[in-house]
mmCIF file of C-alpha atoms (C1' of nucleotides) in Angstrom:
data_model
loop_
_atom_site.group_PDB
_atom_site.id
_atom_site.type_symbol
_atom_site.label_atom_id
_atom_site.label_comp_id
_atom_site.label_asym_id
_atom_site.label_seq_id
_atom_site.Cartn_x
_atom_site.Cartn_y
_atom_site.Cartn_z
ATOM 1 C CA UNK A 194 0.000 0.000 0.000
ATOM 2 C CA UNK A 195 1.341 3.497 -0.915
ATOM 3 C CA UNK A 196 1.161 6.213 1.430
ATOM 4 C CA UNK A 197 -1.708 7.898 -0.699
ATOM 5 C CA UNK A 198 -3.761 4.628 -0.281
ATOM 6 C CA UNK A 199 -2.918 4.324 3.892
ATOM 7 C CA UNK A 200 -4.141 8.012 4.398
ATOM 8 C CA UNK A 201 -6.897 7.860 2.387
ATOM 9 C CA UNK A 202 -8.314 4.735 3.836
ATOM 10 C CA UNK A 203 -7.671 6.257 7.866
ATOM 11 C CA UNK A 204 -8.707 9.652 6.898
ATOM 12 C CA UNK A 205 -5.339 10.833 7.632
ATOM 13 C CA UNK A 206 -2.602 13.063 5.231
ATOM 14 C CA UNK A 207 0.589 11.688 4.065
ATOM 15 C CA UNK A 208 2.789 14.161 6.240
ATOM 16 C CA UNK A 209 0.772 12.784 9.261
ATOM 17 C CA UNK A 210 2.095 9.399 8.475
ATOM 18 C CA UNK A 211 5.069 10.608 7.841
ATOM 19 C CA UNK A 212 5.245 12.476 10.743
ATOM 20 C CA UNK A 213 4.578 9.376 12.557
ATOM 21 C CA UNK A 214 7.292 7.282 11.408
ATOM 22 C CA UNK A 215 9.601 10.020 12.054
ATOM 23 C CA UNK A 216 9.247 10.335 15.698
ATOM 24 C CA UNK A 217 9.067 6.634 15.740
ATOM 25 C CA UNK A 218 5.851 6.294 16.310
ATOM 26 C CA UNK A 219 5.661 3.917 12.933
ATOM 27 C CA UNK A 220 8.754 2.297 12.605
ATOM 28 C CA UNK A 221 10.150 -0.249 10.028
ATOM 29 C CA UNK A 222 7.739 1.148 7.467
ATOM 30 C CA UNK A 223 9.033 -0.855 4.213
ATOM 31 C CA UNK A 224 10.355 0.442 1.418
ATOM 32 C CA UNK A 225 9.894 -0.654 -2.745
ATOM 33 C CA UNK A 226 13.582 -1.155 -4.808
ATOM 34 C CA UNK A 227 12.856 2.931 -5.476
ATOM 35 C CA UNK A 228 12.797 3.870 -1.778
ATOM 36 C CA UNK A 229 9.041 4.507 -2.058
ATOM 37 C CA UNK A 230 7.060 3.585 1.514
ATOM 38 C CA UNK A 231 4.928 0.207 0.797
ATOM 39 C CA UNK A 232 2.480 -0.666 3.914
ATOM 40 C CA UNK A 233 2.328 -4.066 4.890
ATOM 41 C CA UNK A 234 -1.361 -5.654 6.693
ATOM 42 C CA UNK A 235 0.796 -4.828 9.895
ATOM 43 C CA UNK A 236 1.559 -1.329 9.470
ATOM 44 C CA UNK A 237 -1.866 -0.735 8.775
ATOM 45 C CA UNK A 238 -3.411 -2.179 11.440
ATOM 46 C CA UNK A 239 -0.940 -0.016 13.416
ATOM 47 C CA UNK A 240 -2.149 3.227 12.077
ATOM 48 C CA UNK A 241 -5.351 2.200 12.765
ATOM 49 C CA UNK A 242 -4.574 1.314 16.529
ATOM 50 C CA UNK A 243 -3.039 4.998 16.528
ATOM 51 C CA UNK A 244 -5.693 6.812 14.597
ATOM 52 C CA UNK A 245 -8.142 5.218 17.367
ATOM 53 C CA UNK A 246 -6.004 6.294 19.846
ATOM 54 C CA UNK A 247 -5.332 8.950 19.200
ATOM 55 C CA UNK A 248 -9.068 10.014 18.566
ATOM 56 C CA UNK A 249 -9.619 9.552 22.585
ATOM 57 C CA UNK A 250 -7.014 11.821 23.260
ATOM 58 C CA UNK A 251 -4.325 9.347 23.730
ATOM 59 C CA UNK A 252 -0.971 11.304 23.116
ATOM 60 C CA UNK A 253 1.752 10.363 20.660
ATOM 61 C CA UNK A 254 4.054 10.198 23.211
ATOM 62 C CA UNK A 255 2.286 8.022 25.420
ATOM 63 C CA UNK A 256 1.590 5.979 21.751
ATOM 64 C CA UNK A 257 5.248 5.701 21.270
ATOM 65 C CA UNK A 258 6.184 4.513 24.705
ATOM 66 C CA UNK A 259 3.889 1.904 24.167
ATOM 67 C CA UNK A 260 4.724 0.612 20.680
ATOM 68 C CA UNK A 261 8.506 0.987 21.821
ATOM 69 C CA UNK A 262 7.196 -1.688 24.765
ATOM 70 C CA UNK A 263 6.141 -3.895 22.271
ATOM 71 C CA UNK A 264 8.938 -4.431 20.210
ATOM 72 C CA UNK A 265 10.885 -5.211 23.052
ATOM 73 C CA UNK A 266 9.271 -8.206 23.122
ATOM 74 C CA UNK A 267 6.624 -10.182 25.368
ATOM 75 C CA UNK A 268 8.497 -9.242 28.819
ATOM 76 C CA UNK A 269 7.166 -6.174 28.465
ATOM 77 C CA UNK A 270 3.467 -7.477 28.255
ATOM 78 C CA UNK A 271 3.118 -6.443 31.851
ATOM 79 C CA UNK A 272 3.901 -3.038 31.687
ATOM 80 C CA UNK A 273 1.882 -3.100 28.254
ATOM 81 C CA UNK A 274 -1.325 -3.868 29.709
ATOM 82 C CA UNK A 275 -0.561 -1.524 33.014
ATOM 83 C CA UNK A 276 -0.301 1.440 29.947
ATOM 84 C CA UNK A 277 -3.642 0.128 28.295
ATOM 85 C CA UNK A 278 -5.130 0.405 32.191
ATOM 86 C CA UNK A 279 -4.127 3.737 32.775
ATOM 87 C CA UNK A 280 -5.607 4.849 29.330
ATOM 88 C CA UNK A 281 -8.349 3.127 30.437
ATOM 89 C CA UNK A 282 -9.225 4.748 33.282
ATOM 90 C CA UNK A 283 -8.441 8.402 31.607
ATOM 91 C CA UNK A 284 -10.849 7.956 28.752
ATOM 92 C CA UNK A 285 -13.569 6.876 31.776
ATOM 93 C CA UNK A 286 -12.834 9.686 33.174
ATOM 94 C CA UNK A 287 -13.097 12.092 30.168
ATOM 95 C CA UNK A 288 -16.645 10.393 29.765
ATOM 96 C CA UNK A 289 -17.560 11.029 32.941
ATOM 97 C CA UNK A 290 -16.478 14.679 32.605
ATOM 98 C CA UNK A 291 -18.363 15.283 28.948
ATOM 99 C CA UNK A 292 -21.401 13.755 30.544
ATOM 100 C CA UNK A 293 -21.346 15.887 33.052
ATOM 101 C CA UNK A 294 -20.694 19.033 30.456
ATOM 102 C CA UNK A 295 -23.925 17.700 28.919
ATOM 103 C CA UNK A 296 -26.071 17.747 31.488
ATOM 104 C CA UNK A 297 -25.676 21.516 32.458
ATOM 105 C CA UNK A 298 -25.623 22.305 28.797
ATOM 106 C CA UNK A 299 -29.237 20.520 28.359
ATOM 107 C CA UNK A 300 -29.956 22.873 31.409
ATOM 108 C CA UNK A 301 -29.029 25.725 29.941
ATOM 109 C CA UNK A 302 -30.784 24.659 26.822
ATOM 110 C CA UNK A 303 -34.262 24.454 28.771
ATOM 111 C CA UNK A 304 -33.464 28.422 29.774
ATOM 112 C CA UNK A 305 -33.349 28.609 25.884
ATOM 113 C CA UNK A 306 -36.567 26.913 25.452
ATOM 114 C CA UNK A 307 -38.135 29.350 27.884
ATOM 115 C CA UNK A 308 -37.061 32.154 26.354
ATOM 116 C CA UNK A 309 -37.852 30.982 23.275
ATOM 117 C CA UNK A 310 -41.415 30.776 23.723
ATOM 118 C CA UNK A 311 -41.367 33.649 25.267
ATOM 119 C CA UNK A 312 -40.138 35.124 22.353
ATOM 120 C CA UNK A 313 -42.224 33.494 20.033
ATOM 121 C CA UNK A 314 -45.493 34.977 22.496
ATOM 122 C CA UNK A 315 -44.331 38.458 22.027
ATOM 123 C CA UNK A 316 -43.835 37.751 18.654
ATOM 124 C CA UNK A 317 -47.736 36.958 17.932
ATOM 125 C CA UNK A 318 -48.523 39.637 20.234
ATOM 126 C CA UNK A 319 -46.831 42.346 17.931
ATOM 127 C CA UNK A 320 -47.807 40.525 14.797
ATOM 128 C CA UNK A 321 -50.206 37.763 15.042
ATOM 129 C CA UNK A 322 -53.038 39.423 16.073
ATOM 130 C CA UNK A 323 -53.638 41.677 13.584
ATOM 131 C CA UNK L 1105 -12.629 39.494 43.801
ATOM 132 C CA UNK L 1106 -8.991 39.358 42.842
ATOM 133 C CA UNK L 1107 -7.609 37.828 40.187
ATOM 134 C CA UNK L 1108 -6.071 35.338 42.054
ATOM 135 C CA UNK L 1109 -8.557 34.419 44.300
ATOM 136 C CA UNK L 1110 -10.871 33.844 41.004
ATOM 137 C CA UNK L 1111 -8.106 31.825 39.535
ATOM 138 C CA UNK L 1112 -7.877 29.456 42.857
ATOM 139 C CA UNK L 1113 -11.520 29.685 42.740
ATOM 140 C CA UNK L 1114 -12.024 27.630 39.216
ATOM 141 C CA UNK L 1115 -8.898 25.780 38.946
ATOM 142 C CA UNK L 1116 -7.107 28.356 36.160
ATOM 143 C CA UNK L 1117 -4.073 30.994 36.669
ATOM 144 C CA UNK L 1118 -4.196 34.760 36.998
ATOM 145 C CA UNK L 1119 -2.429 34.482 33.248
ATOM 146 C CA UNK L 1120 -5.005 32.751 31.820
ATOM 147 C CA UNK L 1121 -7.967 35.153 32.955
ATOM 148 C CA UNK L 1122 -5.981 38.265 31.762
ATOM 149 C CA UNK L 1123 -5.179 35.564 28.423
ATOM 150 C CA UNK L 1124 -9.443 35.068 27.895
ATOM 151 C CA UNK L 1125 -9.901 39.049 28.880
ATOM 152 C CA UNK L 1126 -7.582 40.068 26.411
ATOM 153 C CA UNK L 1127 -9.012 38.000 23.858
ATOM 154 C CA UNK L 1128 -12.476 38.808 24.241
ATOM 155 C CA UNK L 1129 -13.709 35.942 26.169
ATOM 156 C CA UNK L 1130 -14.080 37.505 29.204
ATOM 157 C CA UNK L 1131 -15.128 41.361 28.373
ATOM 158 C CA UNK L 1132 -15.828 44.225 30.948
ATOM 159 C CA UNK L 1133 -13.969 43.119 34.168
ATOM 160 C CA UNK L 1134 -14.370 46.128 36.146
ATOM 161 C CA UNK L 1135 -11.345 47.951 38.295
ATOM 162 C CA UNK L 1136 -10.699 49.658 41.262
ATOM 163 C CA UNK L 1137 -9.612 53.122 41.323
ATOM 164 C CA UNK L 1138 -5.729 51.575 41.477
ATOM 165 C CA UNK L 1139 -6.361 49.645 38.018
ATOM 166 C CA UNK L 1140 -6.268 46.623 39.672
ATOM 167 C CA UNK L 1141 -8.911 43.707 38.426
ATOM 168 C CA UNK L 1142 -12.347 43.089 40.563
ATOM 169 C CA UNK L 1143 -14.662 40.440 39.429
ATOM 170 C CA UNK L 1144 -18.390 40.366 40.256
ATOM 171 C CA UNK L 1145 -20.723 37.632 40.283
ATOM 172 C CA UNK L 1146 -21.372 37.564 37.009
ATOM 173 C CA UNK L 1147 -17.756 37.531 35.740
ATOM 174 C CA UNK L 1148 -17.181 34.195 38.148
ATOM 175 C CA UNK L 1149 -20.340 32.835 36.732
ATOM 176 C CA UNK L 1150 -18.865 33.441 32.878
ATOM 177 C CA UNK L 1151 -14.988 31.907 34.108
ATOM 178 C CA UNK L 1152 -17.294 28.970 35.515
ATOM 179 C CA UNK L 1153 -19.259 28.265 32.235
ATOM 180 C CA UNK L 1154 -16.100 29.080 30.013
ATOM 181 C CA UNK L 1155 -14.311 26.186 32.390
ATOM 182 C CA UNK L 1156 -16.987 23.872 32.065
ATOM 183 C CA UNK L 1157 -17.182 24.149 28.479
ATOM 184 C CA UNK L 1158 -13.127 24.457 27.893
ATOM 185 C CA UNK L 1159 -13.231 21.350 30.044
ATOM 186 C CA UNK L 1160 -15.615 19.834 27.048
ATOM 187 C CA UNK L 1161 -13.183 20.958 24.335
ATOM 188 C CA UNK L 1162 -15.326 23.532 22.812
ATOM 189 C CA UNK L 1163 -12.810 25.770 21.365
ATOM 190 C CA UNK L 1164 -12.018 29.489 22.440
ATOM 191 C CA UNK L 1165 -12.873 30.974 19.328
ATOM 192 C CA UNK L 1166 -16.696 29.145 19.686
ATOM 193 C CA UNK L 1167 -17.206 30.755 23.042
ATOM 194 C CA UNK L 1168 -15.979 34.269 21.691
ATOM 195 C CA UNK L 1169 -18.452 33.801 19.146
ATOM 196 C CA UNK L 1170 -21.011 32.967 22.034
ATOM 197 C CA UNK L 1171 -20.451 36.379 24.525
ATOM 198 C CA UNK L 1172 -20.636 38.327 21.635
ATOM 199 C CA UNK L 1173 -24.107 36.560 20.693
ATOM 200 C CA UNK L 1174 -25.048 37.593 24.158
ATOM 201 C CA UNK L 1175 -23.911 40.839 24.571
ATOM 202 C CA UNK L 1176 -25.633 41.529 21.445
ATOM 203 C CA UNK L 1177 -28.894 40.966 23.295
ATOM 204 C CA UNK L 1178 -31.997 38.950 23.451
ATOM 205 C CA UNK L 1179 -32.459 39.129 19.494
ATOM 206 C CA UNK L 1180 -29.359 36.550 19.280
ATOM 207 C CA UNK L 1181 -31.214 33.802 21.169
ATOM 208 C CA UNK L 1182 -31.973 32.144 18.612
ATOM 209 C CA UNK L 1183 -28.423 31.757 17.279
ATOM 210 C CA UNK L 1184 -27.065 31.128 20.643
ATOM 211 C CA UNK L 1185 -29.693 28.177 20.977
ATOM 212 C CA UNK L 1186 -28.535 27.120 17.570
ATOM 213 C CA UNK L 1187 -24.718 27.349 18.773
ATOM 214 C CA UNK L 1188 -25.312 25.279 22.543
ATOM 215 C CA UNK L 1189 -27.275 22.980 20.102
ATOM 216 C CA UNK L 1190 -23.965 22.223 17.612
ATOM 217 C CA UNK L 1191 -21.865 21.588 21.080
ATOM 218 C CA UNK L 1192 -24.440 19.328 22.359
ATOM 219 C CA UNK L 1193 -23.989 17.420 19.077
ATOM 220 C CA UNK L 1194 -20.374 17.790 19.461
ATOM 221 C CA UNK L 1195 -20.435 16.306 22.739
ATOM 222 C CA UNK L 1196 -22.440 13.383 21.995
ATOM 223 C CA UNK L 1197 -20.429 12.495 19.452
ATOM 224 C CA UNK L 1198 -17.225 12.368 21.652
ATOM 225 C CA UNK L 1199 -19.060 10.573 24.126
ATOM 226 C CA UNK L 1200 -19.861 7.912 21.391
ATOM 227 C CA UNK L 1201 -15.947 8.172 20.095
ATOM 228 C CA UNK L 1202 -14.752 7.496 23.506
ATOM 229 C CA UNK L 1203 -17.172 4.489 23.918
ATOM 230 C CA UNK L 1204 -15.812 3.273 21.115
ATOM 231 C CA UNK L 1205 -12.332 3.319 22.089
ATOM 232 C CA UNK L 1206 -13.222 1.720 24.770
ATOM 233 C CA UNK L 1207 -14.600 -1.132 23.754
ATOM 234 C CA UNK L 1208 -11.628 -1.490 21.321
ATOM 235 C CA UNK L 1209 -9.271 -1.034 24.480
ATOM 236 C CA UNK L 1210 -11.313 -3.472 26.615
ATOM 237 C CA UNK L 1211 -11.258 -6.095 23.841
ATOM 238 C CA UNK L 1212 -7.587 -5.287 23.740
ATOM 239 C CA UNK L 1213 -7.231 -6.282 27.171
ATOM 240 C CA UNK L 1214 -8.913 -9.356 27.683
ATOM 241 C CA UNK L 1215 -6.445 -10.289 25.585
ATOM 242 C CA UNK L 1216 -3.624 -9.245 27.380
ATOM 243 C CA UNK L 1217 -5.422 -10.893 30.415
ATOM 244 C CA UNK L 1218 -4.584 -14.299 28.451
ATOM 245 C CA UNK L 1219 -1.180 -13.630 27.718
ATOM 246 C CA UNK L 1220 -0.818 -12.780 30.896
ATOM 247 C CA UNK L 1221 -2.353 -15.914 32.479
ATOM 248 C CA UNK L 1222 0.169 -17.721 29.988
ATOM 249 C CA UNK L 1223 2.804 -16.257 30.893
ATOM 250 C CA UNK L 1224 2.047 -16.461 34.538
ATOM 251 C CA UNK L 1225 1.677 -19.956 33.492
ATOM 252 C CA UNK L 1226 4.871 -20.654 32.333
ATOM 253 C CA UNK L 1227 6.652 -19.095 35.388
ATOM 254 C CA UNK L 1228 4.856 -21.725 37.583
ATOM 255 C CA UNK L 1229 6.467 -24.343 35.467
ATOM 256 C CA UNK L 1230 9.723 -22.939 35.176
ATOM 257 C CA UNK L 1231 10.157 -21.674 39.193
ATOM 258 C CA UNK L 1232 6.704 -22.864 40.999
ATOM 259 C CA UNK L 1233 7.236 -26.523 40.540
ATOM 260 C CA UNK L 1234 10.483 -26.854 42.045
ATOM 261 C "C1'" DC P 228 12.292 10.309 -24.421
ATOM 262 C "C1'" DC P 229 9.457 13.419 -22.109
ATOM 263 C "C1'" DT P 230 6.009 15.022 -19.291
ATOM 264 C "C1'" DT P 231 2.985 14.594 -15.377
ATOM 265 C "C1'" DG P 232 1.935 13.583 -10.974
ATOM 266 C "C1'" DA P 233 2.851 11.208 -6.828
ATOM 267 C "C1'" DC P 234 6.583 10.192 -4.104
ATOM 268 C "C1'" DT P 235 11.195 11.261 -1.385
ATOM 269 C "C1'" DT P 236 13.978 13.991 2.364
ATOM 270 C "C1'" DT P 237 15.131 17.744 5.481
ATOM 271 C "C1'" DG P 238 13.852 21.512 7.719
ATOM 272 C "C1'" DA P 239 11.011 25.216 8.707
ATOM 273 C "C1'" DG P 240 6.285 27.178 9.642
ATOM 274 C "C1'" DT P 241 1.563 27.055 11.707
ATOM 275 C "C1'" DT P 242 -2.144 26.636 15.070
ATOM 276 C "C1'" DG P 243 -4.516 26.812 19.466
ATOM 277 C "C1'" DA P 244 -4.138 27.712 23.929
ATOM 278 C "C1'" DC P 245 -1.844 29.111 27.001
ATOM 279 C "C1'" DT P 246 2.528 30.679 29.899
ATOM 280 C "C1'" DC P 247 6.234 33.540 31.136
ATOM 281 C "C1'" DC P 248 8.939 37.777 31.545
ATOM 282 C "C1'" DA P 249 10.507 42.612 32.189
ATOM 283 C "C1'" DG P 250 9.605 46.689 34.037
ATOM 284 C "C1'" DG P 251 6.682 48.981 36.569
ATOM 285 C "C1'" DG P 252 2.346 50.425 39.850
ATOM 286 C "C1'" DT P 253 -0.610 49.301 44.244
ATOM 287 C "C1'" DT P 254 -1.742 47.594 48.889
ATOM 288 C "C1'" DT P 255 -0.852 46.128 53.301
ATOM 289 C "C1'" DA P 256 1.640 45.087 57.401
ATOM 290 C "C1'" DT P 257 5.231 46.574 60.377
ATOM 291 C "C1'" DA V 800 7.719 54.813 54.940
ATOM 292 C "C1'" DT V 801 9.527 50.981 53.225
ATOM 293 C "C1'" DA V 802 9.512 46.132 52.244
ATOM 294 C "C1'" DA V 803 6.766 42.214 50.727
ATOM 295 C "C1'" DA V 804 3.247 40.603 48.225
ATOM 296 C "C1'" DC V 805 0.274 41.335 44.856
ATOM 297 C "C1'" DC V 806 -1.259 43.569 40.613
ATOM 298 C "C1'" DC V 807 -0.655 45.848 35.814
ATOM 299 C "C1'" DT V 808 0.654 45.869 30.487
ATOM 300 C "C1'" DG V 809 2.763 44.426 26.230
ATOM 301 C "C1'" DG V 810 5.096 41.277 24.086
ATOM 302 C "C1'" DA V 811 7.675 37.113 23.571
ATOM 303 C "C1'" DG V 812 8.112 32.121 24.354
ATOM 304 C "C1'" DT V 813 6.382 27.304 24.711
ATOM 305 C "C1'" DC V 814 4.187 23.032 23.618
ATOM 306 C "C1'" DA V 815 1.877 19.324 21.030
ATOM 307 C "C1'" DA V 816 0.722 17.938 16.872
ATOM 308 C "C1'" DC V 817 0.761 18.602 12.819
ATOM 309 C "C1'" DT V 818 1.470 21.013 8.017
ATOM 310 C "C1'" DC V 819 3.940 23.029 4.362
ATOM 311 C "C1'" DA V 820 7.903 24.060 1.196
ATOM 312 C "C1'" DA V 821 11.955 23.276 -1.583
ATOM 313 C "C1'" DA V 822 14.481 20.532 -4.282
ATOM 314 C "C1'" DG V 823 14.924 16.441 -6.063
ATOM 315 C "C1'" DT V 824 13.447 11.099 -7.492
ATOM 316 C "C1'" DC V 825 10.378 7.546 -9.491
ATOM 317 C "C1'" DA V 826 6.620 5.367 -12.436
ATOM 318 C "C1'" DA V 827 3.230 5.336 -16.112
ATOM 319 C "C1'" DG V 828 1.088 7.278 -20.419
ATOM 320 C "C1'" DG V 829 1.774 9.300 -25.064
#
DNA sequence: CCTTGACTTTGAGTTGACTCCAGGGTTTAT
DNA sequence: ATAAACCCTGGAGTCAACTCAAAGTCAAGG
């Protein structure tokens, strides 16, 4: 897969995958006999790990501390999973937050709603009724 | 109120309420004779809905956009209905991205859980049984 | 062979949202 | 009345995460 292909398929631009394999966030990316980047099924399924990642907030750096765990090998499955945890528990938390954002914005909303009709009342008042 | 006692108040530093005043976030702070910032009510009550919503990710720009709806009057309610609508939208749909994520990362973990159990497995035979 | 368009690298520039600093004024406690 | 602690302004600096540019290379169609 060229890099065209991999960004167009994750919704992501060619410097952002670039970008990503040059803070070694996407390593190993292989190359054709012209030096031209060809994504294997792997690659790909890394970007997509990242791009999802990365959607919840997850930081690169945080990304890249965790894919350098994993190609250190399965010792570092421990430590792996104690990373995936504490994401874990962030992204809860960031629910928990927006959810709570939501509820005082429906609040405000039903001041809106108020007004609104309000509005609308004065509205036929000045012009309905004629 | 001082500036610093409405910073300790809502989690943010003195910087960042002269940052949000300067930019037109936070318009009208009024002053003692000295010069020297003194927030009413309402000001706390805008730094507490411009935290809650920062806190959401709705950008700075969206909020200015939002005080100057409302200091236009009650003809913008409308449009400011319209705008808390769009965030709502916004919001829900993070929500639904984070859920996402984590399912993924949950999934991803279960399967750590069984490495892990295999691997905890193995040191039994290599060390346990002894 | 030549053009066209996508690809390469390195390095610099941008964006959003702060954050810090220098040089000075104000308030308060001793 | 003077030091300490706080405040002011204007402007520059920082940070994460891209994003763009320049100058050159590669692959496919005519």
């Amino acid at each position: 897969m060229t890099i065209a292909q991999v960004a167009r398929e994750f919704q992501l631009t060619p410097d952002t995958l670039r970008y990503y394999e040059r803070i070694g966030l996407l390593p190993n990316v292989g190359r054709t006999a012209g030096g031209i980047r060809d994504y294997s099924q792997e690659d790909c399924n890394w970007v997509g790990y990242i791009k999802c990642m990365r959607s919840a907030g997850v930081s690169v750096e945080t990304l890249i501390e965790y894919v350098g765990l994993f190609r250190q090998g399965k010792d570092t499955i421990p430590q792996r999973k104690q990373l995936l945890l504490e994401q874990r528990e962030q992204i809860m938390g960031r629910i928990q937050e927006l959810n709570d954002v939501l509820t005082r914005l429906n609040w405000k909303l039903d001041g809106y709603e108020e007004r609104m009709l309000q509005y609308e009342g004065n509205l036929s008042k000045d012009e309905g009724e004629k």
